[in-house]
């Protein structure tokens, strides 16, 4: 399973767009890129998943360049409630091998 | 549809004792995975069950075991508790072939 590297922490202000980048140099052909959000003392919550190019849903966008060695989670107009740890995961987690490998995550702190 | 439920939510045990944690997946989800989360090691995969069979296992000692029942409910057991077993234990379920994991609120285990 590919190892991921992300910033340990980021700071932002309400209303700003936040971009969190994740590096995954050893991503395999079958691997997908998935992002989860976790609030203190709660289980992680799925945000978005993608394979290549751009994926957008109601809460975030995921940008994946052609070489797929990195990805960027984009959160538009963050609010205080977006303060959480964001995890980038890489793997074939939709198949039989369902072993999610969580890295250290990025603690996003949103200030008023 | 009800989410993933875990019982108990909080537990205090003494070193050397054993503990059993329970997880009820979302209705229709047959895959259940368990994770341990600690401040030092982050989120680590313990094991996954599908149709009452353990399908994947993480790097944990044999003191950690689990099982799944015919109704997909799962239990996790830790024997001979150590101080280092103090953690948030998370359970997640998904539909077979699905990539999105749904996490429960976790059980906070404290070993004294």
PDB file of C-alpha atoms in Angstrom:
ATOM      1  CA  UNK A   1       0.000   0.000   0.000  1.00  0.00           C
ATOM      2  CA  UNK A   2       1.321   3.409  -0.980  1.00  0.00           C
ATOM      3  CA  UNK A   3       2.602   5.651   1.788  1.00  0.00           C
ATOM      4  CA  UNK A   4       1.201   9.158   1.948  1.00  0.00           C
ATOM      5  CA  UNK A   5       2.725  12.411   3.149  1.00  0.00           C
ATOM      6  CA  UNK A   6       0.701  15.438   4.138  1.00  0.00           C
ATOM      7  CA  UNK A   7       1.353  18.584   6.171  1.00  0.00           C
ATOM      8  CA  UNK A   8       0.896  18.058   9.882  1.00  0.00           C
ATOM      9  CA  UNK A   9      -1.164  21.211  10.311  1.00  0.00           C
ATOM     10  CA  UNK A  10      -2.664  24.167   8.471  1.00  0.00           C
ATOM     11  CA  UNK A  11      -4.317  27.381   9.570  1.00  0.00           C
ATOM     12  CA  UNK A  12      -7.075  29.243   7.790  1.00  0.00           C
ATOM     13  CA  UNK A  13      -9.780  31.843   8.325  1.00  0.00           C
ATOM     14  CA  UNK A  14     -13.494  31.552   7.832  1.00  0.00           C
ATOM     15  CA  UNK A  15     -14.597  32.080   4.254  1.00  0.00           C
ATOM     16  CA  UNK A  16     -11.261  31.146   2.707  1.00  0.00           C
ATOM     17  CA  UNK A  17     -10.611  28.292   0.345  1.00  0.00           C
ATOM     18  CA  UNK A  18      -8.288  25.668   1.793  1.00  0.00           C
ATOM     19  CA  UNK A  19      -6.135  23.320  -0.253  1.00  0.00           C
ATOM     20  CA  UNK A  20      -4.495  20.333   1.434  1.00  0.00           C
ATOM     21  CA  UNK A  21      -1.941  18.468  -0.652  1.00  0.00           C
ATOM     22  CA  UNK A  22      -0.995  14.841  -0.233  1.00  0.00           C
ATOM     23  CA  UNK A  23       2.042  13.129  -1.775  1.00  0.00           C
ATOM     24  CA  UNK A  24       1.867   9.468  -2.772  1.00  0.00           C
ATOM     25  CA  UNK A  25       4.858   8.753  -5.005  1.00  0.00           C
ATOM     26  CA  UNK A  26       4.412   4.983  -4.988  1.00  0.00           C
ATOM     27  CA  UNK A  27       0.757   4.897  -5.959  1.00  0.00           C
ATOM     28  CA  UNK A  28      -0.173   1.743  -7.862  1.00  0.00           C
ATOM     29  CA  UNK A  29      -2.278   1.463 -10.977  1.00  0.00           C
ATOM     30  CA  UNK A  30      -5.247   0.032  -9.081  1.00  0.00           C
ATOM     31  CA  UNK A  31      -5.093   2.524  -6.231  1.00  0.00           C
ATOM     32  CA  UNK A  32      -7.731   5.146  -5.558  1.00  0.00           C
ATOM     33  CA  UNK A  33      -7.232   8.306  -3.494  1.00  0.00           C
ATOM     34  CA  UNK A  34      -9.652   8.839  -0.650  1.00  0.00           C
ATOM     35  CA  UNK A  35     -10.025  11.589   1.921  1.00  0.00           C
ATOM     36  CA  UNK A  36     -11.614  11.323   5.346  1.00  0.00           C
ATOM     37  CA  UNK A  37     -12.419  13.971   7.949  1.00  0.00           C
ATOM     38  CA  UNK A  38     -12.284  13.343  11.681  1.00  0.00           C
ATOM     39  CA  UNK A  39     -13.538  15.454  14.574  1.00  0.00           C
ATOM     40  CA  UNK A  40     -12.237  14.850  18.109  1.00  0.00           C
ATOM     41  CA  UNK A  41     -13.609  11.707  19.752  1.00  0.00           C
ATOM     42  CA  UNK A  42     -15.547  10.722  16.633  1.00  0.00           C
ATOM     43  CA  UNK A  43     -14.942   8.225  13.878  1.00  0.00           C
ATOM     44  CA  UNK A  44     -13.622   9.444  10.516  1.00  0.00           C
ATOM     45  CA  UNK A  45     -16.140  10.499   7.899  1.00  0.00           C
ATOM     46  CA  UNK A  46     -15.718   9.917   4.177  1.00  0.00           C
ATOM     47  CA  UNK A  47     -15.332  13.116   2.175  1.00  0.00           C
ATOM     48  CA  UNK A  48     -14.384  12.241  -1.377  1.00  0.00           C
ATOM     49  CA  UNK A  49     -12.632   9.696  -3.564  1.00  0.00           C
ATOM     50  CA  UNK A  50     -11.021   9.902  -6.976  1.00  0.00           C
ATOM     51  CA  UNK A  51      -8.779   8.100  -9.438  1.00  0.00           C
ATOM     52  CA  UNK A  52      -7.626  10.837 -11.802  1.00  0.00           C
ATOM     53  CA  UNK A  53      -8.340  14.410 -12.953  1.00  0.00           C
ATOM     54  CA  UNK A  54     -10.967  16.191 -10.875  1.00  0.00           C
ATOM     55  CA  UNK A  55     -13.819  15.031  -8.711  1.00  0.00           C
ATOM     56  CA  UNK A  56     -16.326  17.349  -7.068  1.00  0.00           C
ATOM     57  CA  UNK A  57     -19.143  16.754  -4.627  1.00  0.00           C
ATOM     58  CA  UNK A  58     -21.246  18.960  -2.385  1.00  0.00           C
ATOM     59  CA  UNK A  59     -18.509  19.456   0.207  1.00  0.00           C
ATOM     60  CA  UNK A  60     -15.140  19.329  -1.568  1.00  0.00           C
ATOM     61  CA  UNK A  61     -13.142  18.934  -4.746  1.00  0.00           C
ATOM     62  CA  UNK A  62     -10.272  16.567  -5.372  1.00  0.00           C
ATOM     63  CA  UNK A  63      -7.602  17.425  -7.920  1.00  0.00           C
ATOM     64  CA  UNK A  64      -5.327  14.661  -9.201  1.00  0.00           C
ATOM     65  CA  UNK A  65      -2.585  15.409 -11.762  1.00  0.00           C
ATOM     66  CA  UNK A  66      -1.837  13.092 -14.648  1.00  0.00           C
ATOM     67  CA  UNK A  67       1.062  11.308 -12.894  1.00  0.00           C
ATOM     68  CA  UNK A  68      -1.146  10.692  -9.814  1.00  0.00           C
ATOM     69  CA  UNK A  69       1.821  11.101  -7.473  1.00  0.00           C
ATOM     70  CA  UNK A  70      -0.018  13.742  -5.504  1.00  0.00           C
ATOM     71  CA  UNK A  71      -3.526  14.991  -4.907  1.00  0.00           C
ATOM     72  CA  UNK A  72      -5.120  18.126  -3.503  1.00  0.00           C
ATOM     73  CA  UNK A  73      -8.259  18.322  -1.421  1.00  0.00           C
ATOM     74  CA  UNK A  74      -9.967  21.671  -1.854  1.00  0.00           C
ATOM     75  CA  UNK A  75     -12.479  22.947   0.686  1.00  0.00           C
ATOM     76  CA  UNK A  76     -14.342  26.046  -0.529  1.00  0.00           C
ATOM     77  CA  UNK A  77     -15.196  28.811   1.943  1.00  0.00           C
ATOM     78  CA  UNK A  78     -14.361  26.983   5.165  1.00  0.00           C
ATOM     79  CA  UNK A  79     -16.184  27.652   8.399  1.00  0.00           C
ATOM     80  CA  UNK A  80     -15.255  27.074  12.027  1.00  0.00           C
ATOM     81  CA  UNK A  81     -16.968  23.696  11.888  1.00  0.00           C
ATOM     82  CA  UNK A  82     -14.447  22.519   9.302  1.00  0.00           C
ATOM     83  CA  UNK A  83     -11.761  22.439  12.000  1.00  0.00           C
ATOM     84  CA  UNK A  84     -10.773  18.777  12.004  1.00  0.00           C
ATOM     85  CA  UNK A  85      -8.084  16.299  11.002  1.00  0.00           C
ATOM     86  CA  UNK A  86      -8.073  15.386   7.322  1.00  0.00           C
ATOM     87  CA  UNK A  87      -6.616  12.071   6.195  1.00  0.00           C
ATOM     88  CA  UNK A  88      -5.437  11.144   2.723  1.00  0.00           C
ATOM     89  CA  UNK A  89      -5.489   7.436   1.943  1.00  0.00           C
ATOM     90  CA  UNK A  90      -4.290   5.542  -1.082  1.00  0.00           C
ATOM     91  CA  UNK A  91      -5.202   1.980  -1.876  1.00  0.00           C
ATOM     92  CA  UNK A  92      -7.516  -0.434  -3.554  1.00  0.00           C
ATOM     93  CA  UNK A  93      -9.974  -0.054  -0.710  1.00  0.00           C
ATOM     94  CA  UNK A  94     -13.041  -0.805  -2.778  1.00  0.00           C
ATOM     95  CA  UNK A  95     -11.959  -4.341  -3.456  1.00  0.00           C
ATOM     96  CA  UNK A  96     -11.382  -7.400  -1.365  1.00  0.00           C
ATOM     97  CA  UNK A  97      -8.397  -5.854   0.348  1.00  0.00           C
ATOM     98  CA  UNK A  98     -10.164  -3.523   2.699  1.00  0.00           C
ATOM     99  CA  UNK A  99      -7.285  -2.364   4.800  1.00  0.00           C
ATOM    100  CA  UNK A 100      -7.308   1.383   5.099  1.00  0.00           C
ATOM    101  CA  UNK A 101      -3.916   2.813   6.022  1.00  0.00           C
ATOM    102  CA  UNK A 102      -4.283   6.159   7.720  1.00  0.00           C
ATOM    103  CA  UNK A 103      -1.301   8.474   7.844  1.00  0.00           C
ATOM    104  CA  UNK A 104      -0.778  11.190  10.416  1.00  0.00           C
ATOM    105  CA  UNK A 105      -3.366  13.437   8.813  1.00  0.00           C
ATOM    106  CA  UNK A 106      -3.509  17.228   8.562  1.00  0.00           C
ATOM    107  CA  UNK A 107      -4.991  19.209  11.424  1.00  0.00           C
ATOM    108  CA  UNK A 108      -6.880  22.103   9.880  1.00  0.00           C
ATOM    109  CA  UNK A 109      -7.585  24.950  12.284  1.00  0.00           C
ATOM    110  CA  UNK A 110     -10.121  27.492  11.060  1.00  0.00           C
ATOM    111  CA  UNK A 111     -10.202  30.800  12.889  1.00  0.00           C
ATOM    112  CA  UNK A 112     -12.874  33.500  12.844  1.00  0.00           C
TER     113      UNK A 112
ATOM    114  CA  UNK B   1     -31.131   4.251   8.267  1.00  0.00           C
ATOM    115  CA  UNK B   2     -29.301   3.934  11.588  1.00  0.00           C
ATOM    116  CA  UNK B   3     -25.548   4.403  11.604  1.00  0.00           C
ATOM    117  CA  UNK B   4     -22.849   2.173  13.007  1.00  0.00           C
ATOM    118  CA  UNK B   5     -23.276   1.712  16.737  1.00  0.00           C
ATOM    119  CA  UNK B   6     -20.658   0.691  19.254  1.00  0.00           C
ATOM    120  CA  UNK B   7     -21.049  -0.370  22.854  1.00  0.00           C
ATOM    121  CA  UNK B   8     -19.986   0.525  25.380  1.00  0.00           C
ATOM    122  CA  UNK B   9     -18.887   4.073  24.624  1.00  0.00           C
ATOM    123  CA  UNK B  10     -16.517   4.248  27.571  1.00  0.00           C
ATOM    124  CA  UNK B  11     -14.756   1.548  29.536  1.00  0.00           C
ATOM    125  CA  UNK B  12     -12.203   1.447  32.326  1.00  0.00           C
ATOM    126  CA  UNK B  13     -10.296  -1.771  32.940  1.00  0.00           C
ATOM    127  CA  UNK B  14      -7.308  -2.879  34.976  1.00  0.00           C
ATOM    128  CA  UNK B  15      -4.091  -4.355  33.603  1.00  0.00           C
ATOM    129  CA  UNK B  16      -4.369  -8.085  33.073  1.00  0.00           C
ATOM    130  CA  UNK B  17      -8.127  -8.077  32.575  1.00  0.00           C
ATOM    131  CA  UNK B  18      -9.852  -8.769  29.299  1.00  0.00           C
ATOM    132  CA  UNK B  19     -12.455  -6.731  27.469  1.00  0.00           C
ATOM    133  CA  UNK B  20     -15.065  -7.284  24.768  1.00  0.00           C
ATOM    134  CA  UNK B  21     -16.288  -4.484  22.551  1.00  0.00           C
ATOM    135  CA  UNK B  22     -19.333  -4.679  20.327  1.00  0.00           C
ATOM    136  CA  UNK B  23     -20.171  -3.185  16.951  1.00  0.00           C
ATOM    137  CA  UNK B  24     -23.434  -3.206  15.024  1.00  0.00           C
ATOM    138  CA  UNK B  25     -22.958  -2.258  11.367  1.00  0.00           C
ATOM    139  CA  UNK B  26     -25.371  -0.376   9.177  1.00  0.00           C
ATOM    140  CA  UNK B  27     -28.180  -2.641   8.012  1.00  0.00           C
ATOM    141  CA  UNK B  28     -27.130  -4.434   4.846  1.00  0.00           C
ATOM    142  CA  UNK B  29     -23.406  -3.940   5.425  1.00  0.00           C
ATOM    143  CA  UNK B  30     -21.608  -7.257   5.715  1.00  0.00           C
ATOM    144  CA  UNK B  31     -18.057  -5.989   6.026  1.00  0.00           C
ATOM    145  CA  UNK B  32     -16.905  -4.815   9.451  1.00  0.00           C
ATOM    146  CA  UNK B  33     -13.440  -3.476  10.215  1.00  0.00           C
ATOM    147  CA  UNK B  34     -11.834  -2.514  13.492  1.00  0.00           C
ATOM    148  CA  UNK B  35      -9.254   0.226  14.112  1.00  0.00           C
ATOM    149  CA  UNK B  36      -7.263   1.395  17.109  1.00  0.00           C
ATOM    150  CA  UNK B  37      -6.528   5.092  17.518  1.00  0.00           C
ATOM    151  CA  UNK B  38      -3.929   6.457  19.932  1.00  0.00           C
ATOM    152  CA  UNK B  39      -2.204   9.834  20.081  1.00  0.00           C
ATOM    153  CA  UNK B  40       1.181   8.246  19.439  1.00  0.00           C
ATOM    154  CA  UNK B  41       0.387   5.739  16.694  1.00  0.00           C
ATOM    155  CA  UNK B  42      -2.618   7.349  15.058  1.00  0.00           C
ATOM    156  CA  UNK B  43      -5.283   5.224  13.395  1.00  0.00           C
ATOM    157  CA  UNK B  44      -4.210   1.624  12.905  1.00  0.00           C
ATOM    158  CA  UNK B  45      -6.069  -1.196  11.190  1.00  0.00           C
ATOM    159  CA  UNK B  46      -6.786  -4.215  13.401  1.00  0.00           C
ATOM    160  CA  UNK B  47      -8.847  -6.609  11.270  1.00  0.00           C
ATOM    161  CA  UNK B  48     -11.751  -6.956   8.903  1.00  0.00           C
ATOM    162  CA  UNK B  49     -14.583  -9.457   8.922  1.00  0.00           C
ATOM    163  CA  UNK B  50     -16.907 -10.428   6.133  1.00  0.00           C
ATOM    164  CA  UNK B  51     -19.579 -13.095   6.330  1.00  0.00           C
ATOM    165  CA  UNK B  52     -18.293 -14.301   9.701  1.00  0.00           C
ATOM    166  CA  UNK B  53     -14.745 -14.790   8.347  1.00  0.00           C
ATOM    167  CA  UNK B  54     -11.676 -12.726   9.084  1.00  0.00           C
ATOM    168  CA  UNK B  55     -10.518 -11.414   5.730  1.00  0.00           C
ATOM    169  CA  UNK B  56      -7.634  -9.102   6.656  1.00  0.00           C
ATOM    170  CA  UNK B  57      -5.501  -8.597   9.718  1.00  0.00           C
ATOM    171  CA  UNK B  58      -3.206  -5.805  10.817  1.00  0.00           C
ATOM    172  CA  UNK B  59       0.023  -6.046  12.801  1.00  0.00           C
ATOM    173  CA  UNK B  60      -1.322  -6.571  16.290  1.00  0.00           C
ATOM    174  CA  UNK B  61      -0.477  -9.312  18.795  1.00  0.00           C
ATOM    175  CA  UNK B  62      -2.674 -12.347  19.252  1.00  0.00           C
ATOM    176  CA  UNK B  63      -4.214 -10.761  22.363  1.00  0.00           C
ATOM    177  CA  UNK B  64      -6.437  -8.883  19.939  1.00  0.00           C
ATOM    178  CA  UNK B  65      -9.118 -11.048  18.399  1.00  0.00           C
ATOM    179  CA  UNK B  66     -12.518 -10.653  16.904  1.00  0.00           C
ATOM    180  CA  UNK B  67     -15.490 -12.414  15.487  1.00  0.00           C
ATOM    181  CA  UNK B  68     -18.554 -11.713  13.427  1.00  0.00           C
ATOM    182  CA  UNK B  69     -22.000 -13.158  13.817  1.00  0.00           C
ATOM    183  CA  UNK B  70     -24.493 -14.215  11.174  1.00  0.00           C
ATOM    184  CA  UNK B  71     -26.327 -10.890  11.537  1.00  0.00           C
ATOM    185  CA  UNK B  72     -23.030  -9.087  10.730  1.00  0.00           C
ATOM    186  CA  UNK B  73     -22.627  -7.759  14.255  1.00  0.00           C
ATOM    187  CA  UNK B  74     -19.028  -7.972  15.368  1.00  0.00           C
ATOM    188  CA  UNK B  75     -17.169  -8.206  18.634  1.00  0.00           C
ATOM    189  CA  UNK B  76     -13.570  -7.451  19.418  1.00  0.00           C
ATOM    190  CA  UNK B  77     -11.755  -8.978  22.376  1.00  0.00           C
ATOM    191  CA  UNK B  78      -8.525  -7.914  24.012  1.00  0.00           C
ATOM    192  CA  UNK B  79      -7.056 -10.269  26.589  1.00  0.00           C
ATOM    193  CA  UNK B  80      -4.417  -9.572  29.233  1.00  0.00           C
ATOM    194  CA  UNK B  81      -4.817  -5.833  28.927  1.00  0.00           C
ATOM    195  CA  UNK B  82      -1.752  -3.599  28.994  1.00  0.00           C
ATOM    196  CA  UNK B  83      -1.524   0.107  29.706  1.00  0.00           C
ATOM    197  CA  UNK B  84      -0.666   0.674  26.051  1.00  0.00           C
ATOM    198  CA  UNK B  85      -4.028  -0.728  24.997  1.00  0.00           C
ATOM    199  CA  UNK B  86      -5.696   2.468  26.179  1.00  0.00           C
ATOM    200  CA  UNK B  87      -7.162   3.899  23.011  1.00  0.00           C
ATOM    201  CA  UNK B  88     -10.231   4.781  21.008  1.00  0.00           C
ATOM    202  CA  UNK B  89     -11.420   1.631  19.236  1.00  0.00           C
ATOM    203  CA  UNK B  90     -13.344   2.332  16.076  1.00  0.00           C
ATOM    204  CA  UNK B  91     -15.533   0.058  14.059  1.00  0.00           C
ATOM    205  CA  UNK B  92     -16.435   0.693  10.431  1.00  0.00           C
ATOM    206  CA  UNK B  93     -18.799  -1.023   8.033  1.00  0.00           C
ATOM    207  CA  UNK B  94     -19.330  -0.928   4.297  1.00  0.00           C
ATOM    208  CA  UNK B  95     -21.285  -2.679   1.607  1.00  0.00           C
ATOM    209  CA  UNK B  96     -19.405  -5.403  -0.214  1.00  0.00           C
ATOM    210  CA  UNK B  97     -17.505  -3.842  -3.096  1.00  0.00           C
ATOM    211  CA  UNK B  98     -18.152  -0.346  -1.803  1.00  0.00           C
ATOM    212  CA  UNK B  99     -15.301   2.019  -1.095  1.00  0.00           C
ATOM    213  CA  UNK B 100     -16.885   4.246   1.519  1.00  0.00           C
ATOM    214  CA  UNK B 101     -16.381   3.143   5.105  1.00  0.00           C
ATOM    215  CA  UNK B 102     -18.907   4.256   7.699  1.00  0.00           C
ATOM    216  CA  UNK B 103     -17.374   4.646  11.123  1.00  0.00           C
ATOM    217  CA  UNK B 104     -19.046   4.363  14.494  1.00  0.00           C
ATOM    218  CA  UNK B 105     -18.434   6.779  17.381  1.00  0.00           C
ATOM    219  CA  UNK B 106     -15.890   4.467  18.956  1.00  0.00           C
ATOM    220  CA  UNK B 107     -15.299   2.933  22.366  1.00  0.00           C
ATOM    221  CA  UNK B 108     -12.884   4.793  24.608  1.00  0.00           C
ATOM    222  CA  UNK B 109     -10.929   2.162  26.572  1.00  0.00           C
ATOM    223  CA  UNK B 110      -8.794   3.203  29.505  1.00  0.00           C
ATOM    224  CA  UNK B 111      -6.496   0.657  31.123  1.00  0.00           C
ATOM    225  CA  UNK B 112      -5.209   1.486  34.597  1.00  0.00           C
TER     226      UNK B 112
END
